[in-house]
Structures are given as C-alpha cells and as structure tokens.
Coordinates of C-alpha atoms in Angstrom, one line a residue:
X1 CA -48.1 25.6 -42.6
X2 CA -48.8 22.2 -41.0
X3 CA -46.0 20.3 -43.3
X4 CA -43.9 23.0 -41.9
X5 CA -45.0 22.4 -38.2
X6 CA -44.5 18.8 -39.1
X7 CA -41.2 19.1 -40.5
X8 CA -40.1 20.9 -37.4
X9 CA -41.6 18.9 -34.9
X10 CA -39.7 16.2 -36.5
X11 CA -36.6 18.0 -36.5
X12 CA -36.9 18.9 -32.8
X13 CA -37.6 15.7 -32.2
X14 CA -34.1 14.0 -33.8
X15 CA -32.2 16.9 -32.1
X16 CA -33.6 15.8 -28.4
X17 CA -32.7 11.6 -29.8
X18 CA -29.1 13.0 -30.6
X19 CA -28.7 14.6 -28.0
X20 CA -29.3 12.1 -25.1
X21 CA -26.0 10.8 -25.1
X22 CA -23.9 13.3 -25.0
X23 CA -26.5 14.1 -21.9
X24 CA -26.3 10.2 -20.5
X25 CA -22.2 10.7 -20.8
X26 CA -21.6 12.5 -17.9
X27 CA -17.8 12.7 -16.9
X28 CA -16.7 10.6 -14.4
X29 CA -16.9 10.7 -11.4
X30 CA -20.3 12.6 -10.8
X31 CA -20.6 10.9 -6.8
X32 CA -18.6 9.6 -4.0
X33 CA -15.8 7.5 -4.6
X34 CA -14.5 4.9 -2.0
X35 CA -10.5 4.1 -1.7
X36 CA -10.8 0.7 0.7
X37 CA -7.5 -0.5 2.3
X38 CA -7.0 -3.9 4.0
X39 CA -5.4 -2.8 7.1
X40 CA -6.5 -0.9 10.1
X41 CA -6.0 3.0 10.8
X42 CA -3.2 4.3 11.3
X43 CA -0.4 2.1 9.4
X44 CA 1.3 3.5 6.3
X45 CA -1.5 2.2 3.9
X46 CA -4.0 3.7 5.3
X47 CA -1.8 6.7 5.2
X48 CA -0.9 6.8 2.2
X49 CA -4.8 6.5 1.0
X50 CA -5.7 9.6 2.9
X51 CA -3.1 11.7 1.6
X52 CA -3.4 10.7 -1.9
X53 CA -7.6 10.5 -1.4
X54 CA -7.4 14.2 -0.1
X55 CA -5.3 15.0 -3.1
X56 CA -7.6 13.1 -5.7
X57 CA -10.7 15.4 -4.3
X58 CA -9.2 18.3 -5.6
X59 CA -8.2 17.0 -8.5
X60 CA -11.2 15.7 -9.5
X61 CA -13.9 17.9 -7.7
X62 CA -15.5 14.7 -6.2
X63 CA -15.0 13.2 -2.9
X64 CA -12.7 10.2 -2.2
X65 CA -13.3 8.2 0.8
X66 CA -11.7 6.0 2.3
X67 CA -12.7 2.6 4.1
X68 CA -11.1 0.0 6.7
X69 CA -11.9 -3.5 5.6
X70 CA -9.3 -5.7 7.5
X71 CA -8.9 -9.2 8.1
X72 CA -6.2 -11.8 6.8
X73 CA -3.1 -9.0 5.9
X74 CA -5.4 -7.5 3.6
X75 CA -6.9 -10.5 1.9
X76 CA -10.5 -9.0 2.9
X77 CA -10.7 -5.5 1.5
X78 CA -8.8 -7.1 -1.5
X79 CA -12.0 -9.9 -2.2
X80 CA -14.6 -7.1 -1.4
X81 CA -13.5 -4.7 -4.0
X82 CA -12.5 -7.2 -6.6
X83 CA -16.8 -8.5 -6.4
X84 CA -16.9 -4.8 -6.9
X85 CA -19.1 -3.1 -9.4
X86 CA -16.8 -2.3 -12.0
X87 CA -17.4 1.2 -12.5
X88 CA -14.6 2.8 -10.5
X89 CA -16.2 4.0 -8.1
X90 CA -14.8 1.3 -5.2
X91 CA -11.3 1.1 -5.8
X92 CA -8.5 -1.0 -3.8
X93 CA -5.0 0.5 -2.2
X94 CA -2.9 -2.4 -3.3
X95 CA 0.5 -2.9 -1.5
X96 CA 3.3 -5.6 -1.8
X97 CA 1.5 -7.7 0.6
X98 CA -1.0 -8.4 -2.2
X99 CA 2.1 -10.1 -4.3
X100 CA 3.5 -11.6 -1.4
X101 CA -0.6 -13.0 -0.6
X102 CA -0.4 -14.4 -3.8
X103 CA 1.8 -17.6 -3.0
X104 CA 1.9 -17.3 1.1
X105 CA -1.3 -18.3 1.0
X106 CA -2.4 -21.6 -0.9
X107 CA -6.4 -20.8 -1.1
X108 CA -7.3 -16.9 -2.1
X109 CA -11.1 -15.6 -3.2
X110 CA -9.5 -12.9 -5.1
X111 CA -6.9 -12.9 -8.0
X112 CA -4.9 -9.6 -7.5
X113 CA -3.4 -9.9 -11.5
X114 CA -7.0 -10.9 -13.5
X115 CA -9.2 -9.7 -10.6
X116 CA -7.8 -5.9 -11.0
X117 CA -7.1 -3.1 -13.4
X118 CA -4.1 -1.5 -12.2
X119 CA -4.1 2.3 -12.0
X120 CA -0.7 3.6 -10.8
X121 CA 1.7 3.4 -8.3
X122 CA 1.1 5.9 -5.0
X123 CA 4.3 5.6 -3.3
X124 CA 7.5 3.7 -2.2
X125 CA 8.7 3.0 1.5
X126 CA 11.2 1.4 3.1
X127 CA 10.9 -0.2 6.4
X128 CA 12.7 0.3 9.8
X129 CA 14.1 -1.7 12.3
X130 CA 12.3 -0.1 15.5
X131 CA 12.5 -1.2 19.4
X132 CA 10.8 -0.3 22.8
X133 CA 13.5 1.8 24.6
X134 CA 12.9 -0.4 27.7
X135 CA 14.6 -3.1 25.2
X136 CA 18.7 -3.1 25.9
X137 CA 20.0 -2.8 22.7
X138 CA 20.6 0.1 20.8
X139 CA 22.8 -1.1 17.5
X140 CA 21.5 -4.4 15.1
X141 CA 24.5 -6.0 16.1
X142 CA 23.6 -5.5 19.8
X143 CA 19.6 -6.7 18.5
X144 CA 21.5 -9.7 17.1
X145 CA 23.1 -10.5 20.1
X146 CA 20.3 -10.4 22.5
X147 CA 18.4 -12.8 20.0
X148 CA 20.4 -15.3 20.0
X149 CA 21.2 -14.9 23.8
X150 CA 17.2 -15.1 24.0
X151 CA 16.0 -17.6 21.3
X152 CA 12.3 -17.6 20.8
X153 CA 12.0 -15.1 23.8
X154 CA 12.5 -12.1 21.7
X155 CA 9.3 -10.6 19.8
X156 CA 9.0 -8.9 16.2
X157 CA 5.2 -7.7 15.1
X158 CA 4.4 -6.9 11.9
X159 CA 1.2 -5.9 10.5
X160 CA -0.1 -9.1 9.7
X161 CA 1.3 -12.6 7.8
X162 CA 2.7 -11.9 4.6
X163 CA 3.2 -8.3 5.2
X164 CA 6.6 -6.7 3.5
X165 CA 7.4 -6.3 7.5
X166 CA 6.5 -9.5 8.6
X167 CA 9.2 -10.8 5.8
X168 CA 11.7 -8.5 6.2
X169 CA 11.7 -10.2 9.7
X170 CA 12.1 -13.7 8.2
X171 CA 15.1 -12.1 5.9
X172 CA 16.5 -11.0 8.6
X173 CA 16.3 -14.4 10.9
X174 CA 17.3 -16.2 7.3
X175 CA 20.4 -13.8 7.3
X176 CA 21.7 -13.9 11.0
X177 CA 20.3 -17.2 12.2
X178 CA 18.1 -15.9 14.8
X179 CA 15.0 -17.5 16.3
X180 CA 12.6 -14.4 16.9
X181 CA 8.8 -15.2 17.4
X182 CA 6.8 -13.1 14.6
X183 CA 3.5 -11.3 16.0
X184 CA 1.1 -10.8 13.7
X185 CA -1.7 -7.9 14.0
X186 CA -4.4 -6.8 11.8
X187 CA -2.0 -3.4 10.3
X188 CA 0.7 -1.7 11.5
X189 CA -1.8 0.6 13.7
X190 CA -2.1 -2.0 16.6
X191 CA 1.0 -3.2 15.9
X192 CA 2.8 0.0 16.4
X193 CA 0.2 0.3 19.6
X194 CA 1.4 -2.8 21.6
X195 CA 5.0 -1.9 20.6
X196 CA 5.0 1.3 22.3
X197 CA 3.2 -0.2 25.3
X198 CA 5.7 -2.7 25.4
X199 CA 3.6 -5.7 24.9
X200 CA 5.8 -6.4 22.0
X201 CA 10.0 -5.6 21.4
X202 CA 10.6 -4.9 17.7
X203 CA 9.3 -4.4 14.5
X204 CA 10.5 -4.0 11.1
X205 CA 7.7 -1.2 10.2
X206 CA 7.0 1.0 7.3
X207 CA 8.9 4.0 7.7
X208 CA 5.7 6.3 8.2
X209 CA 3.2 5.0 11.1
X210 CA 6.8 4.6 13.5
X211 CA 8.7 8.1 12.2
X212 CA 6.9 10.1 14.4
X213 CA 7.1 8.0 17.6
X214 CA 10.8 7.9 17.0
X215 CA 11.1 11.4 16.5
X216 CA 9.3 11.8 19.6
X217 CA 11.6 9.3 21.5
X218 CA 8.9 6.7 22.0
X219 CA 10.4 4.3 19.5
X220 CA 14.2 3.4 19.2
X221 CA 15.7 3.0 15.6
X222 CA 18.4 0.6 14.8
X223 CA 18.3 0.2 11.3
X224 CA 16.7 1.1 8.0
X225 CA 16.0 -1.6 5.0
X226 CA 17.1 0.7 2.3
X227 CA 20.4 0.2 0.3
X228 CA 20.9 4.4 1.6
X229 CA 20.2 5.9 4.8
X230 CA 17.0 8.2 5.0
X231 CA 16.9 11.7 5.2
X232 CA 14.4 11.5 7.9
X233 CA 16.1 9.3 10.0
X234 CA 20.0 10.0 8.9
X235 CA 21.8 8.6 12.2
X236 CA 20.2 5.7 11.5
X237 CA 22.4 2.8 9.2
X238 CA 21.4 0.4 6.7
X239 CA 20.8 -2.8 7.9
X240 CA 24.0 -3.8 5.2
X241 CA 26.2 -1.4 7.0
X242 CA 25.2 -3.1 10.2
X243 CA 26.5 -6.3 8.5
X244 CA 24.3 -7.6 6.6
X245 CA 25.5 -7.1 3.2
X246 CA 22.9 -6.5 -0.1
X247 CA 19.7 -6.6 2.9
X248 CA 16.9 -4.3 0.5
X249 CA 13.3 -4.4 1.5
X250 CA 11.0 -1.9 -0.1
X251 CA 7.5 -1.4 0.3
X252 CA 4.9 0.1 -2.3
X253 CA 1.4 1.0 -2.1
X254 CA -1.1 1.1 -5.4
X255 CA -4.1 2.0 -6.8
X256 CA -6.0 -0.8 -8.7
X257 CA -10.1 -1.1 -9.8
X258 CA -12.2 -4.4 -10.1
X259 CA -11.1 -5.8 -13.7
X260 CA -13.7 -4.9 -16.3
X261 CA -13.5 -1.6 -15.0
X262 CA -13.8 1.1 -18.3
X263 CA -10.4 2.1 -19.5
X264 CA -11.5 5.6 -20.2
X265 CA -11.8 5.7 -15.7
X266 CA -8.7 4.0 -15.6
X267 CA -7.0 6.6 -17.7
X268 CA -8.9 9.4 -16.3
X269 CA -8.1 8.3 -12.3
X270 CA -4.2 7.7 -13.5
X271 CA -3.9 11.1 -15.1
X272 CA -5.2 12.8 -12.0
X273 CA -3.2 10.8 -9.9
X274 CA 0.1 12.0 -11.8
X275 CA -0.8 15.0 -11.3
X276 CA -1.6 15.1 -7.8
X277 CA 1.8 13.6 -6.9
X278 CA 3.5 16.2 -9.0
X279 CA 1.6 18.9 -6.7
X280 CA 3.7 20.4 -4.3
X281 CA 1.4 20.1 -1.6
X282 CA 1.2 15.9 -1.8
X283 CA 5.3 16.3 -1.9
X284 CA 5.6 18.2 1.1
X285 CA 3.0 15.5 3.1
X286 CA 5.1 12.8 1.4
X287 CA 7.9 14.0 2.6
X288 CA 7.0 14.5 6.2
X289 CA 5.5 11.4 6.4
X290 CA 8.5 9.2 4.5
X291 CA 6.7 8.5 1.4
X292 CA 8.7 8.7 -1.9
X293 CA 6.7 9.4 -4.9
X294 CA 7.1 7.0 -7.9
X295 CA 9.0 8.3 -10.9
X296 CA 7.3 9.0 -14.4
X297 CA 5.7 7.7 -16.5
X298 CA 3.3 6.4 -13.5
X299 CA 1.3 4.4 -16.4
X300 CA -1.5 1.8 -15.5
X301 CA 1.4 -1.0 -18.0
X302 CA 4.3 -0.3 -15.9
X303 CA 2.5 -1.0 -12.2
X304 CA 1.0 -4.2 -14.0
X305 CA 4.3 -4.9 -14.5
X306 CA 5.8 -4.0 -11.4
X307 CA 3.0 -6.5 -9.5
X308 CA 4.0 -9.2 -12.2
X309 CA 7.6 -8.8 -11.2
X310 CA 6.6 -8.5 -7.6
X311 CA 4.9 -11.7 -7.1
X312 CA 7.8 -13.7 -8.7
X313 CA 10.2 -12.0 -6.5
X314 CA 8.3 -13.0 -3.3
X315 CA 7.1 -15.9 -4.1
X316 CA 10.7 -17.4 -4.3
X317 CA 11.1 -16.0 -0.9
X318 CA 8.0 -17.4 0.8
X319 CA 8.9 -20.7 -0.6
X320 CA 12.6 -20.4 0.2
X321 CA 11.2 -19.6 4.1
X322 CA 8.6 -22.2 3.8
X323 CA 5.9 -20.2 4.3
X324 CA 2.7 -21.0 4.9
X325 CA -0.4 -19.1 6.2
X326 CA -3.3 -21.9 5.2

C-alpha cells in the first residue's frame, strides 16, 4: 500500500513538472499593450494608430493604447521603443519619415532597419496641397504665381523636418523653382492648428488630419500628390495635371516592435492585423478618414522590404535637396 502511495505521489508529482509550461505559456498578450507614435494628436499617424489600436482590441481581447512621444519628426518615440523591452508589448507606428530620418539626419540613437522587427503595413496616404482661404489663390498654378511674386514671404508647414510633407514641399520648390520658407512643427496637429488660424499659408498634409477642415470650408484644396484624383476630394487635380508632370508623393504608416522581439508575437500581432483591415468596420473608418488599406499578403518580409526600398528612395532625394537637419 505505501509503494503504491509512493508510486502515485510520484506520478502526481511529474504530471504537476509537465505541466508548468504549458501553464507558464500563456498566449500573448495577457496585459496592456502600448502603440507609441512620434508625432502629436491629431495628425494622420496618430490617426491611423487609434483606428487600427481600437481595431487590434477586438481582435485580440486585450487593450491597445496608444502614446504621444514627440520630438525631432518622430526620432523620439522611435529611440524609446527601440530600448524597448522586446516582448511586444511597446510597439512603434513607423511612417515614411522614419526612411526619410534615416539619411536627413547625419547622427540617430535608433536604427529603424536592425533596431525593429517589422510587423505590417497599416495604411497608405497621399498628401494635399491645402491653403488658408484668406490666401488669394485658388489653383497651383495661381499658388505658383504668388510664390514667385513673393519669394521667401510665402509659408508651407509641415509636420516636422523630414516629414513626407515637409518633402513633398521641397519636390515641389525643386520642380517650379519657388523659394517658399518651410515651417516645421512637432506633427501635423499644430501644424494644421496654426494653418487654420492663419499663422501659416500652406501645407502639403496627409490627406486625413486636413479632409475634414476642407470639407468644412476651413481649408482650401488646390492639389493632391497622387498620380489619380481622390474620391474624397474629386474636384480636386493632381498636382501633374496642374503641370507638374510624374509629381507622386505617398505616405505610409507601419507597425514595427523592438528587434529581438519573439517571432511567434510578430506573427501573431500581423495575423490580427490582416484581419482587422479586412473588417468592414476599419474600411468604412478608413474610408472616411482617407486611409487606403495595403493589399495582401500584408507579411512582416514585404514591409521590411518596403522600408529597405523606402530609405533608398529618399535618401537620393534628401541628398539631391541637400538636406540636412544636424
């Protein structure tokens, strides 16, 4: 009888040891998750990282918050997460500025390819040429005009140095030999904020933190960066129908994690993703807001790809511009 109770004590035992793990493996996530963007409220990255955080809730039945760190056109929120604990629970809403970072600025803490894992692409925007109404011009040919009647006098913000807006400004001088003073803030938010007050004139924004104000008749459209107009804006021309010919600026936002970060979370956060931009409730709020959902396959490969491609891109463009912010 006591070799028995022995025998099954021992059993017991090695069940509870075998056990454990299975136990310790809970899936992820089991708390809080934090999406950090580098700009202030209320621009189109910080858009986009509600949406898609409300969406990744439900997905995921945990909660997805998101966090202003801003500073530097993004540089800050982009060096916090990256000394992140890689365990995907602080993750970073990447955007082209991050590519663009990469050779506009000649000293970074961060290393957005082999300081990331990338996770998927949230969306694609392009950006539109907006002006206060008190401005006289209502055409990009008219915009051109008054430029180069006003040179250095005429004023385009952007969300910070760097930013996709901020160069589709210095395309735009580079293609119609303007001199316009750039404005940087810290996100399209404030940007947007002073242009409506009339502290600034233009602004070549992402299509979402301006489409309401110019639905609204706050803000004046002139001209879209796309190589098509926009269903949300469809009076509106391309910039290359204004003349100038092949002008394409397109913005994208993405998710990446701290590198080291457990592929089995990356997989897991990218295949809830998918399927949270397949839902027909993130493409209607896409579509209001004038966000375009990335095509399938949305794999964690083809966004690594996409940044490689990215930073070559703009990097010959900063250095065509001479561009230098430090």
């Amino acid at each position: 009888m006591k070799t028995f109770s022995k025998r099954w004590a021992r059993a017991a035992a090695l069940a509870t040891v075998l056990a454990t793990p299975a136990l310790a493996a809970k899936p992820y996530p089991e708390r809080p998750v934090t999406l950090v963007v580098g700009y202030a409220a209320g621009g189109a990255t910080d858009i986009v990282a509600r949406l898609v955080a409300k969406s990744l809730s439900e997905e995921l039945g945990q909660t997805f918050v998101v966090e202003n760190k801003t500073g530097a056109n993004s540089n800050i929120g982009a060096e916090i997460v990256s000394r992140a604990a890689p365990d995907g629970y602080t993750l970073y809403v990447g955007s082209i500025a991050n590519t663009i970072n990469r050779t506009l600025y000649s000293q970074l803490n961060y290393d957005f390819v082999k300081g990331f894992e990338p996770v998927g692409l949230l969306a694609t925007i392009p950006n539109i040429l907006v002006v206060n109404p008190k401005l006289p011009v209502k055409t990009v040919q008219e915009y051109i005009a008054y430029a180069k009647k006003n040179p250095g006098k005429l004023t385009c913000a952007s969300s910070g140095s760097g930013s996709s807006i901020h160069l589709s400004c210095e395309l735009f001088k580079m293609q119609t030999g303007t001199d316009i003073l750039h404005v940087p803030y810290r996100g399209s938010g404030p940007a947007v904020a002073d242009l409506l007050g009339g502290q600034v004139d233009s602004m070549f924004d992402n299509l979402p933190s301006s489409l309401p104000h110019v639905q609204a008749g706050k803000l004046r459209a002139i001209g879209v960066t796309s190589p098509q107009r926009l269903d949300a804006v469809p009076d509106t021309p391309t910039l290359a129908e204004s003349g100038l010919p092949g002008f394409d600026v397109e913005s994208w936002f993405g998710l990446v994690a701290p590198a080291g970060t457990p592929k089995p979370v990356i997989d897991r956060l990218n295949q809830a993703l998918n399927k949270a931009l397949a839902s027909p409730a993130l493409q209607a709020s896409y579509k209001q807001s004038g966000f375009y959902a990335p095509q399938p396959p949305n794999s964690p490969e083809s966004f690594g790809k996409k940044i490689a491609s990215e930073i070559d891109k703009w990097g010959a463009v900063v250095k065509n511009a001479n561009l230098k912010a430090n």
